[in-house]
Short mmCIF file of C-alpha atoms in Angstrom, two decimals:
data_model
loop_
_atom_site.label_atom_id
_atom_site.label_comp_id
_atom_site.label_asym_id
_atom_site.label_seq_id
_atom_site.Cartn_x
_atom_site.Cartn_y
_atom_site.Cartn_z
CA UNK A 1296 0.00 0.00 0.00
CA UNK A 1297 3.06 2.34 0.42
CA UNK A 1298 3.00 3.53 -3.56
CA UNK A 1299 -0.74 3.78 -3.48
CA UNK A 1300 -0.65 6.13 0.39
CA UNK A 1301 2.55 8.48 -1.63
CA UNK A 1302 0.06 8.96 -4.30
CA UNK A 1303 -2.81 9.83 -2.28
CA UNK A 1304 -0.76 12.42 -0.64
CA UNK A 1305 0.60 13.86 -3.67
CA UNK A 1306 -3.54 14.04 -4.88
CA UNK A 1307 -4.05 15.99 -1.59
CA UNK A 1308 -1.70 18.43 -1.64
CA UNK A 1309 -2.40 18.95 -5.79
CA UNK A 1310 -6.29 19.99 -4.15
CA UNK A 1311 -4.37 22.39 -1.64
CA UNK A 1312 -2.69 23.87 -3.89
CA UNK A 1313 -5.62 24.30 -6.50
CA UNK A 1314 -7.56 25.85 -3.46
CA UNK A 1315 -4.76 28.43 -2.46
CA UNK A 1316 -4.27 29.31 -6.34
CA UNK A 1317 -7.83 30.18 -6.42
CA UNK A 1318 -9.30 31.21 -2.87
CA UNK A 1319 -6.06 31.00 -0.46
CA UNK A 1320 -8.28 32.35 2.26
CA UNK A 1321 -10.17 29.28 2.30
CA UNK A 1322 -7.36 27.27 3.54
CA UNK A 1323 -7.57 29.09 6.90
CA UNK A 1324 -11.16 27.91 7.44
CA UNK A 1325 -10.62 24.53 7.35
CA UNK A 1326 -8.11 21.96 9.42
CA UNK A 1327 -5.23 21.39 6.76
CA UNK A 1328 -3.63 18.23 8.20
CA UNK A 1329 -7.27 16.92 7.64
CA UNK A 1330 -6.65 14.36 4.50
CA UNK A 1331 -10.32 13.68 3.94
CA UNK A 1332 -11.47 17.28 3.77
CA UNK A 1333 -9.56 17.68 0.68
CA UNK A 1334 -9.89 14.13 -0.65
CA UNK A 1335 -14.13 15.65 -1.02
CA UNK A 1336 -15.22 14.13 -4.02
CA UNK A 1337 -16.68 17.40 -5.32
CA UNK A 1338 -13.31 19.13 -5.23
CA UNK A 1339 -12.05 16.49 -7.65
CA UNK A 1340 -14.94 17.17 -9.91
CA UNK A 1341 -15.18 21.20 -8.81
CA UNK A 1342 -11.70 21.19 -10.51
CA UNK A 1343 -11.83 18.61 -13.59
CA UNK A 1344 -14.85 20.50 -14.78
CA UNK A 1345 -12.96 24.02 -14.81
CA UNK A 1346 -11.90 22.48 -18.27
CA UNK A 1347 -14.85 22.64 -20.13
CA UNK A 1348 -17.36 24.58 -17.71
CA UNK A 1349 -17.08 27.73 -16.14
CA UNK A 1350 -18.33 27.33 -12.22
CA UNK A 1351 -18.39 30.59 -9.87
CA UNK A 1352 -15.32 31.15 -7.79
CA UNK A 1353 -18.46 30.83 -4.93
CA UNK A 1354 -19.08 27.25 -5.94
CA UNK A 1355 -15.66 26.05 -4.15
CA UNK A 1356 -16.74 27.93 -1.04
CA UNK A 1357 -19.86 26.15 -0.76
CA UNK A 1358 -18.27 23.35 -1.78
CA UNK A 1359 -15.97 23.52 1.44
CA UNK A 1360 -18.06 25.32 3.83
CA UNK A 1361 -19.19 22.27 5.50
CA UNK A 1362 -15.62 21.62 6.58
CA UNK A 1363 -15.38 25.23 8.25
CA UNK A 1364 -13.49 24.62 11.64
CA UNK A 1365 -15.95 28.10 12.66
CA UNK A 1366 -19.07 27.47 11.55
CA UNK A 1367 -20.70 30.33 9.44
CA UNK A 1368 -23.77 30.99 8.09
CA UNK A 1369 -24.17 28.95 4.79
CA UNK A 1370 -24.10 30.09 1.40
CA UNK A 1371 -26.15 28.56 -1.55
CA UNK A 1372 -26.35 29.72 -4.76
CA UNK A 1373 -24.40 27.80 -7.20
CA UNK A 1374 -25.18 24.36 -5.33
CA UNK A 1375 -28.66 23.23 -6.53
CA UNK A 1376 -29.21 20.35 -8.80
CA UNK A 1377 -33.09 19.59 -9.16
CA UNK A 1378 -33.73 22.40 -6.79
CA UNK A 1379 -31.92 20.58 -4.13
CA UNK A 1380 -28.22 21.49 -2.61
CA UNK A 1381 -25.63 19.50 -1.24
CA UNK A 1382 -23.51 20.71 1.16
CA UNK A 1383 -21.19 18.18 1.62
CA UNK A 1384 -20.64 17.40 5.70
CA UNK A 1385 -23.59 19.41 6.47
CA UNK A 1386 -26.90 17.61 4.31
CA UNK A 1387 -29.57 19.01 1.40
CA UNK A 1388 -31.30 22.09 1.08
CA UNK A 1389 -34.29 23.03 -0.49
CA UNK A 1390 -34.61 26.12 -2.90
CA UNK A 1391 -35.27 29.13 -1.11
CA UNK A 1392 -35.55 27.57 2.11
CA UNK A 1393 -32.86 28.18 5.08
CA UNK A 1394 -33.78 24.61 7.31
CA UNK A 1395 -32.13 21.70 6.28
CA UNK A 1396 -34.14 18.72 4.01
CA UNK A 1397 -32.62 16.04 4.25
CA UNK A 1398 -29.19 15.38 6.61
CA UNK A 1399 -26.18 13.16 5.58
CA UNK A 1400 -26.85 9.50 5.04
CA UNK A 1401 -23.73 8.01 6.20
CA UNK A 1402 -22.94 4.31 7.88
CA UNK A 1403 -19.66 3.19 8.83
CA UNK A 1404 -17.37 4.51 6.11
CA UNK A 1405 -19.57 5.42 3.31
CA UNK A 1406 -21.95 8.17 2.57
CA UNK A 1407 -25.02 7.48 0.31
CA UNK A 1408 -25.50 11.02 -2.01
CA UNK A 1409 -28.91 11.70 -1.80
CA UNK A 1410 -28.70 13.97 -4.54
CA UNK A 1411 -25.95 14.84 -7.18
CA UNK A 1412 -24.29 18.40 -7.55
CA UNK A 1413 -23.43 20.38 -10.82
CA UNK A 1414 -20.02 19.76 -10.90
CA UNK A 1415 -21.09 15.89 -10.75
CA UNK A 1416 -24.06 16.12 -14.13
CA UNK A 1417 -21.78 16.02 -16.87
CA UNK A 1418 -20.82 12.28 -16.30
CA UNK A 1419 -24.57 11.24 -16.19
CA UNK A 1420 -24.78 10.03 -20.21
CA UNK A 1421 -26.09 7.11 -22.04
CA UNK A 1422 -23.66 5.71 -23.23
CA UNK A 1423 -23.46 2.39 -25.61
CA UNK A 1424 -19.86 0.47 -27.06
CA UNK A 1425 -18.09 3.96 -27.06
CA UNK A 1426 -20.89 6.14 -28.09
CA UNK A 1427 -23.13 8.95 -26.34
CA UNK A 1428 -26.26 8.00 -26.70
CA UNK A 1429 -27.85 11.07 -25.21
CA UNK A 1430 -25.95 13.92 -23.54
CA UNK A 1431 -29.25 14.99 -21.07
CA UNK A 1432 -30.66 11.77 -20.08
CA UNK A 1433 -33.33 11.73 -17.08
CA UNK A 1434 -32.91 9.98 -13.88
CA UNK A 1435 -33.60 10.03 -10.25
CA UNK A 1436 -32.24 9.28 -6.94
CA UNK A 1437 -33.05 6.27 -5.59
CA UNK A 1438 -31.56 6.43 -2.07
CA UNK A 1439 -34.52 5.55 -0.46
CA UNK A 1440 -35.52 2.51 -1.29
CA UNK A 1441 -32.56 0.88 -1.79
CA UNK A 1442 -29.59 2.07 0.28
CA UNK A 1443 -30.14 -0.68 3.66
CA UNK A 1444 -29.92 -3.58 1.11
CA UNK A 1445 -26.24 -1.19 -0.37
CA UNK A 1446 -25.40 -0.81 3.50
CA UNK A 1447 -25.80 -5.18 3.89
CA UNK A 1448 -23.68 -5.89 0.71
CA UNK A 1449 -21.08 -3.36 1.99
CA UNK A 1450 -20.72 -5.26 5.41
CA UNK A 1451 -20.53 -8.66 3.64
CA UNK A 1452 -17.53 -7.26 2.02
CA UNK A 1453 -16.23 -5.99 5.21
CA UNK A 1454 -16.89 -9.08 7.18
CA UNK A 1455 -15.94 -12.00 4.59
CA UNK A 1456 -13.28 -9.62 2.35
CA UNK A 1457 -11.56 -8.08 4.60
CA UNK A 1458 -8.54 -7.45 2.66
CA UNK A 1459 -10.22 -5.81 -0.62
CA UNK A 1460 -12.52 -3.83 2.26
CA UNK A 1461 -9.39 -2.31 3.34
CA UNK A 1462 -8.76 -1.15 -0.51
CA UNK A 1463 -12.21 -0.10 -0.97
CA UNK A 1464 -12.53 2.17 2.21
CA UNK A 1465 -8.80 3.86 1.34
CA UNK A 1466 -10.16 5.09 -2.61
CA UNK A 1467 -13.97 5.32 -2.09
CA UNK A 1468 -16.18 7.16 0.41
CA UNK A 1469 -19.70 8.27 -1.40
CA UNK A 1470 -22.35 6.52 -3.29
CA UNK A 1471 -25.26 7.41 -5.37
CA UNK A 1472 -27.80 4.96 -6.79
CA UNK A 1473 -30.58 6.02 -9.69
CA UNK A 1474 -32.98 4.52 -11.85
CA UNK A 1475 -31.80 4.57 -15.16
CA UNK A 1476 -29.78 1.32 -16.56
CA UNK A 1477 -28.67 3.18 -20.04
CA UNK A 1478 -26.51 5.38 -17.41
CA UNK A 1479 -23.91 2.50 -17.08
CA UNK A 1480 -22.21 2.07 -13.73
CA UNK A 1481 -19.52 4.71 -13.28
CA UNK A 1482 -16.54 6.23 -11.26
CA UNK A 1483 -13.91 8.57 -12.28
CA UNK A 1484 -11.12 10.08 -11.37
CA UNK A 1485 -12.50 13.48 -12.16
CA UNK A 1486 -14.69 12.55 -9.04
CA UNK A 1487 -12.52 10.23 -7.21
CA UNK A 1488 -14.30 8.61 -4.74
CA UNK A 1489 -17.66 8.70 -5.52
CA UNK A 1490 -19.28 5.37 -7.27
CA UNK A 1491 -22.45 5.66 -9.33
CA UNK A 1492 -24.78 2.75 -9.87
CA UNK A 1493 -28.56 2.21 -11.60
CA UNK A 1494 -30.75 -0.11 -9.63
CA UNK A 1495 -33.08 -2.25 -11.73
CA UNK A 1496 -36.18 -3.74 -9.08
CA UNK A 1497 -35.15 -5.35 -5.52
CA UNK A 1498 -33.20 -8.43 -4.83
CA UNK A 1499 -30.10 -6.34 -5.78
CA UNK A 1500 -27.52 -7.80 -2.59
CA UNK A 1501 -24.82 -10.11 -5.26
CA UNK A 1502 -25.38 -7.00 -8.01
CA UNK A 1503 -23.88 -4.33 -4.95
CA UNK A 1504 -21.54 -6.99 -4.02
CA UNK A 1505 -20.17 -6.94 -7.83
CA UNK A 1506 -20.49 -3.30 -8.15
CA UNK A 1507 -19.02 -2.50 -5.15
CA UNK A 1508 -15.45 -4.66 -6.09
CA UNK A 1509 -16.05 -3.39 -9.49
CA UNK A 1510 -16.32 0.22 -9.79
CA UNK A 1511 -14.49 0.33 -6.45
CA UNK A 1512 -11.29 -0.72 -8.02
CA UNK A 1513 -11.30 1.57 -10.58
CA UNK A 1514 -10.91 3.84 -8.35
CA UNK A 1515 -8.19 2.16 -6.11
CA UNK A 1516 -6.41 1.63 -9.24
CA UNK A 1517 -6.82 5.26 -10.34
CA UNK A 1518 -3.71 5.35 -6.89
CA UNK A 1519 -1.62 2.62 -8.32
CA UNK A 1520 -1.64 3.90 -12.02
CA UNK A 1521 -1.63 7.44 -11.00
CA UNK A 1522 2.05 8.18 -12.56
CA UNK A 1523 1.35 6.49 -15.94
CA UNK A 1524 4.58 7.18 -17.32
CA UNK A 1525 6.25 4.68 -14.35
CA UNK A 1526 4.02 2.35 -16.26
CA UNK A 1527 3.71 3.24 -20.40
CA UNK A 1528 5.71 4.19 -22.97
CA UNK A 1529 2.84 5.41 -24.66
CA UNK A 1530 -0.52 8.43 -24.04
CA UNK A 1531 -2.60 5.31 -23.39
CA UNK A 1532 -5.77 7.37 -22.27
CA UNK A 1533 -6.03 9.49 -25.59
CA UNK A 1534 -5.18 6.21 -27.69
CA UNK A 1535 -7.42 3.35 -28.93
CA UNK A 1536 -7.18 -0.08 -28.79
CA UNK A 1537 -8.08 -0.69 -32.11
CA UNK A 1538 -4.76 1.12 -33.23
CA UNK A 1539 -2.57 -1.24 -31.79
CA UNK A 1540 -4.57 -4.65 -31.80
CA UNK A 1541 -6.40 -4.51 -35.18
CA UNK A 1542 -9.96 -5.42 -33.61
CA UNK A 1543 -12.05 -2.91 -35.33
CA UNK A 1544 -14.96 -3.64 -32.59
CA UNK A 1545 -12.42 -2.81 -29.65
CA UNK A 1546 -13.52 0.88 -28.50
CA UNK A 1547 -11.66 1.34 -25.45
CA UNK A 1548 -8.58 3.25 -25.04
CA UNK A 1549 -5.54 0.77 -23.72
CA UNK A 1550 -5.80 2.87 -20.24
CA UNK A 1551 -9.19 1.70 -19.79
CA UNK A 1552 -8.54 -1.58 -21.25
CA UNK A 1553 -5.81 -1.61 -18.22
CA UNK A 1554 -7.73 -0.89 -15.51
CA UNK A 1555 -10.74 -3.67 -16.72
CA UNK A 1556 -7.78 -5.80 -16.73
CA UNK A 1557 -7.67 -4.90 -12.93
CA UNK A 1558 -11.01 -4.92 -12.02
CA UNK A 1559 -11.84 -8.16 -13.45
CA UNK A 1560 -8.94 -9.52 -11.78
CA UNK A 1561 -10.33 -8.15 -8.53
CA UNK A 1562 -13.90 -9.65 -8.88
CA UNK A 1563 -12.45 -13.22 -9.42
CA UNK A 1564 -10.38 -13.15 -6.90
CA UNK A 1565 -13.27 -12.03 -4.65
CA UNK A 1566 -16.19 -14.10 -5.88
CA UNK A 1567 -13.88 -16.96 -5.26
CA UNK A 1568 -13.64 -16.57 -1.77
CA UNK A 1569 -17.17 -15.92 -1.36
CA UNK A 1570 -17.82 -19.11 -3.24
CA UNK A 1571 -14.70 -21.06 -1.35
CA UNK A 1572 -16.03 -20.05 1.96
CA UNK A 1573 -19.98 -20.63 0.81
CA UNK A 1574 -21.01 -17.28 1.84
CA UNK A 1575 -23.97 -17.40 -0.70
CA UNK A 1576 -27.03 -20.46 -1.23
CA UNK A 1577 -29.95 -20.87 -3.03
CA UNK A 1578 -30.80 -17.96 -5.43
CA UNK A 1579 -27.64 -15.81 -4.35
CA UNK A 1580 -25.32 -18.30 -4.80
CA UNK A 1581 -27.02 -19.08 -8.75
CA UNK A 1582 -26.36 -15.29 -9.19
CA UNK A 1583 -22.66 -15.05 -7.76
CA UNK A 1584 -22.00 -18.20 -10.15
CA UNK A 1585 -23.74 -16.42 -12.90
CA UNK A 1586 -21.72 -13.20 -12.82
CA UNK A 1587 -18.34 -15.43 -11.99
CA UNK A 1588 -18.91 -17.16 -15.22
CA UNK A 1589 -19.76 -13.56 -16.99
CA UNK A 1590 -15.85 -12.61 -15.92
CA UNK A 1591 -14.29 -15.72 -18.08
CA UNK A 1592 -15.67 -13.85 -21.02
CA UNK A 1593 -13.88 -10.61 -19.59
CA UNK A 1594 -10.60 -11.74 -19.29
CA UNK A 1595 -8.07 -11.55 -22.25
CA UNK A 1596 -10.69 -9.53 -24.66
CA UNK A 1597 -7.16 -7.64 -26.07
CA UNK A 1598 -4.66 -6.39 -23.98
CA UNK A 1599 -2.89 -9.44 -24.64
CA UNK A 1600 -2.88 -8.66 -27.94
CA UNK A 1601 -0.46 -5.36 -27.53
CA UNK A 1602 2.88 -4.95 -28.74
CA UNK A 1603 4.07 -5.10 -24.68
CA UNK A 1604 8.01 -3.64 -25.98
CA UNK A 1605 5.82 -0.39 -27.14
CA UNK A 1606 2.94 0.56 -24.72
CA UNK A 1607 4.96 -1.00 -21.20
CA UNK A 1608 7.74 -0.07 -19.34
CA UNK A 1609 9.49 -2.70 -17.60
CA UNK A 1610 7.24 -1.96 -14.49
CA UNK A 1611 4.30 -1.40 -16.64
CA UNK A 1612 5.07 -5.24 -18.10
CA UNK A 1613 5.14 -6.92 -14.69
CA UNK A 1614 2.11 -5.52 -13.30
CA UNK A 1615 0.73 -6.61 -16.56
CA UNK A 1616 1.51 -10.11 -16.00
CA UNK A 1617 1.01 -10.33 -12.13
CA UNK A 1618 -2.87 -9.56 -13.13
CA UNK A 1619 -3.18 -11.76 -15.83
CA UNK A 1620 -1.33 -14.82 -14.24
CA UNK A 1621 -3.47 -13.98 -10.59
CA UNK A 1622 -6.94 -14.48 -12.83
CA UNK A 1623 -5.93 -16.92 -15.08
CA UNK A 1624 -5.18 -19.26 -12.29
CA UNK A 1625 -8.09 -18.55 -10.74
CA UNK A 1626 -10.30 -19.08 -13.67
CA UNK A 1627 -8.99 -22.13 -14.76
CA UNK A 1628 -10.69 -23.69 -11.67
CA UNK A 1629 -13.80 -22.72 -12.45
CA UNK A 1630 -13.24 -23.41 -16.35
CA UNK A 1631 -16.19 -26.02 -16.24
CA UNK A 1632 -18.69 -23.01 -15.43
CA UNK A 1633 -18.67 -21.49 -19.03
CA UNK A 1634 -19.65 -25.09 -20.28
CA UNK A 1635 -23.10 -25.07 -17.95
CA UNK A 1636 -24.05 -21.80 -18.09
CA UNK A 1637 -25.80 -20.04 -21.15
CA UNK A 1638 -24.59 -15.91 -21.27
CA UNK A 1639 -25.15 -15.86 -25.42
CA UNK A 1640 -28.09 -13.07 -24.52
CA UNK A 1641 -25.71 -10.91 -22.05
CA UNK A 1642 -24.77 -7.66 -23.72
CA UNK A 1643 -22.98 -4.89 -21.78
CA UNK A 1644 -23.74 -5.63 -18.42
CA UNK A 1645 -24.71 -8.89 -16.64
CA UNK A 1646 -28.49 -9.03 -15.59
CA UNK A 1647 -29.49 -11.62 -13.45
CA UNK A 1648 -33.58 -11.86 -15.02
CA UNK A 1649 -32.16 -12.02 -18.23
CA UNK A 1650 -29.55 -14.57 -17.22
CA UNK A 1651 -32.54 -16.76 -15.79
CA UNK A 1652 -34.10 -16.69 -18.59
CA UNK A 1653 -31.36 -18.98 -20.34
CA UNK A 1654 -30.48 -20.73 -16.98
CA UNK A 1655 -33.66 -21.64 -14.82
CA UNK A 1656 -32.47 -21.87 -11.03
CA UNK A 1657 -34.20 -25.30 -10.98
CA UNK A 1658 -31.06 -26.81 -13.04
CA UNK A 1659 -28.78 -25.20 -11.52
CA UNK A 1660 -30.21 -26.99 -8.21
CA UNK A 1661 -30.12 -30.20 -10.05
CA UNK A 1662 -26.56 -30.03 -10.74
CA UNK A 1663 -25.69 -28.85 -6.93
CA UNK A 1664 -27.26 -31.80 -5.73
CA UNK A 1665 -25.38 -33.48 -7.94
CA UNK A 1666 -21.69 -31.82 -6.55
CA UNK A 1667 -21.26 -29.92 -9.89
CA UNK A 1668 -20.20 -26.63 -7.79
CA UNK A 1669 -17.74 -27.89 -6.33
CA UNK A 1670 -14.73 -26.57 -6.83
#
């Protein structure tokens, strides 16, 4: 953890130093040896968005505000996002109204967002193999009805994953859930540490569990990769697969090729000690093996393709190949999986209903009773 704790500190003092370029006087409201206040999601995205948007000056202050060591009275004006603010460490506002709406949902170490904030809207788009769909999709917060169900898939982690918990806590502290599924699951280092997920019905404990390792890696990894040049030879986030590998369908640029290299890695690795210590029966456990079976068709979809002499550095080579030979081993003892299971009618994400549809839970009982999951 030592490279990935040297390159959160250089993050946080790159946000100091933003904040005293811009308003210095800030700096003397708040408690600077206080990581966290400047590791605020919304300064990541406050920042990153001063590229293509121009935000008020006042939108940092009420950005920070909330992490005033004297409290003051609040100012809102740039904040609202569906005619709600958040404030972060202080809770939602209403339009025109001084009381507080809503406070801060927050268990253990994560906050659930009970409403997004400018800075954060420009991410929401539908997006499909590489393409924008639509720039100003709708959507809604969720929070409500579904954040107890996030809070029990969180403390599975914690309690049975103890190791990757420790990863996910260090990179990740808020999460916001909505209701449309052509917004795919998202985080970003232009927001680092926030995670954004759809939820599709209830029953949604394995899909959190997946999400959770999956978008929650990214952003670990966004700490181990964060000096790309100790890693490629090459701009790998403003270059295409396609341009090196030859596989005209292959969208991604070889950064984020990288990283899924990385996150799939991290979701085998996890699912199998869920499955080795039986954590999950009955329909849960049909689900895990469902979306374990989903990552064989993830792994080695191109990177291995790559000219490794041109895009890696030596260091860039070996984390390569500590990845690929950690899942591969892995996968190869649950190989027989992709022979039972039926994904021919998965597209971009995994879905358990449609999943069902092609694999009824009453075989996959069948063959349990039979010892087929045993691994």
């Amino acid at each position: 953890m030592d490279n990935v704790t040297t390159a959160k500190t250089e993050l946080v003092n790159t946000i100091k130093l933003l904040i005293y370029k811009e308003a210095p006087a800030l700096l003397e409201n708040v408690n600077f040896d206080d990581d966290d206040i400047f590791l605020e999601p919304l300064l990541f995205s406050y920042f990153s968005s001063k590229r293509e948007y121009t935000f008020s000056n006042e939108l940092l202050e009420e950005v920070i505000q909330g992490y005033f060591v004297d409290k003051k009275e609040l100012k809102i004006k740039h904040s609202y996002h569906n005619d709600i603010a958040y404030i972060p460490n202080v809770g939602y506002f209403l339009k025109d109204k001084e009381e507080l709406h809503e406070p801060i949902l927050k268990i253990g170490d994560f906050e659930i967002l009970k409403e997004i904030h400018p800075t954060q809207k420009r991410f929401f788009r539908e997006y499909y193999k590489g393409h924008i769909l639509n720039h100003n999709p709708e959507y809604s917060s969720v929070w409500k009805e579904n954040y107890e169900e996030l809070f029990e898939a969180i403390e599975i982690i914690k309690k049975n994953l103890p190791e990757f918990y420790e990863q996910l806590v260090f990179s990740n502290k808020k999460i916001y859930l909505h209701d449309n599924p052509k917004i795919l699951n998202f985080a970003t280092v232009e927001t680092l540490g926030a995670l954004y997920f759809y939820v599709l019905g209830k029953n949604n404990l394995i899909y959190y569990i997946e999400e959770l390792i999956h978008q929650g890696s990214h952003n670990f990894f966004y700490y181990v990769l964060q000096n790309k040049k100790d890693f490629f030879k090459i701009d790998v986030s403003n270059l295409s697969m396609r341009e090196y590998t030859n596989q005209e369908w292959d969208y991604r640029d070889i950064y984020g090729a990288f990283h899924g290299l990385y996150t799939v890695t991290k979701r085998v690795e996890c699912f199998d000690l869920l499955v080795s210590q039986n954590v999950f029966s009955g329909r849960e456990k049909h689900e895990l093996l469902g979306r374990f079976t989903d990552q064989i068709f993830r792994f080695r979809t191109g990177l291995e393709l790559l000219d490794f002499d041109v895009v890696f550095t030596e260091k860039g080579k070996e984390l390569y190949a500590e990845y690929d030979t950690r899942c591969h081993t892995i996968l190869e003892k649950y190989k027989k999986l992709a022979t039972f299971f039926d994904l021919s009618n998965r597209d971009l994400d995994f879905r358990y209903e449609d999943f069902c549809k092609l694999n009824p839970i009453e075989a996959f009982y069948k063959k349990e009773k039979e010892g087929f999951f045993e691994f």
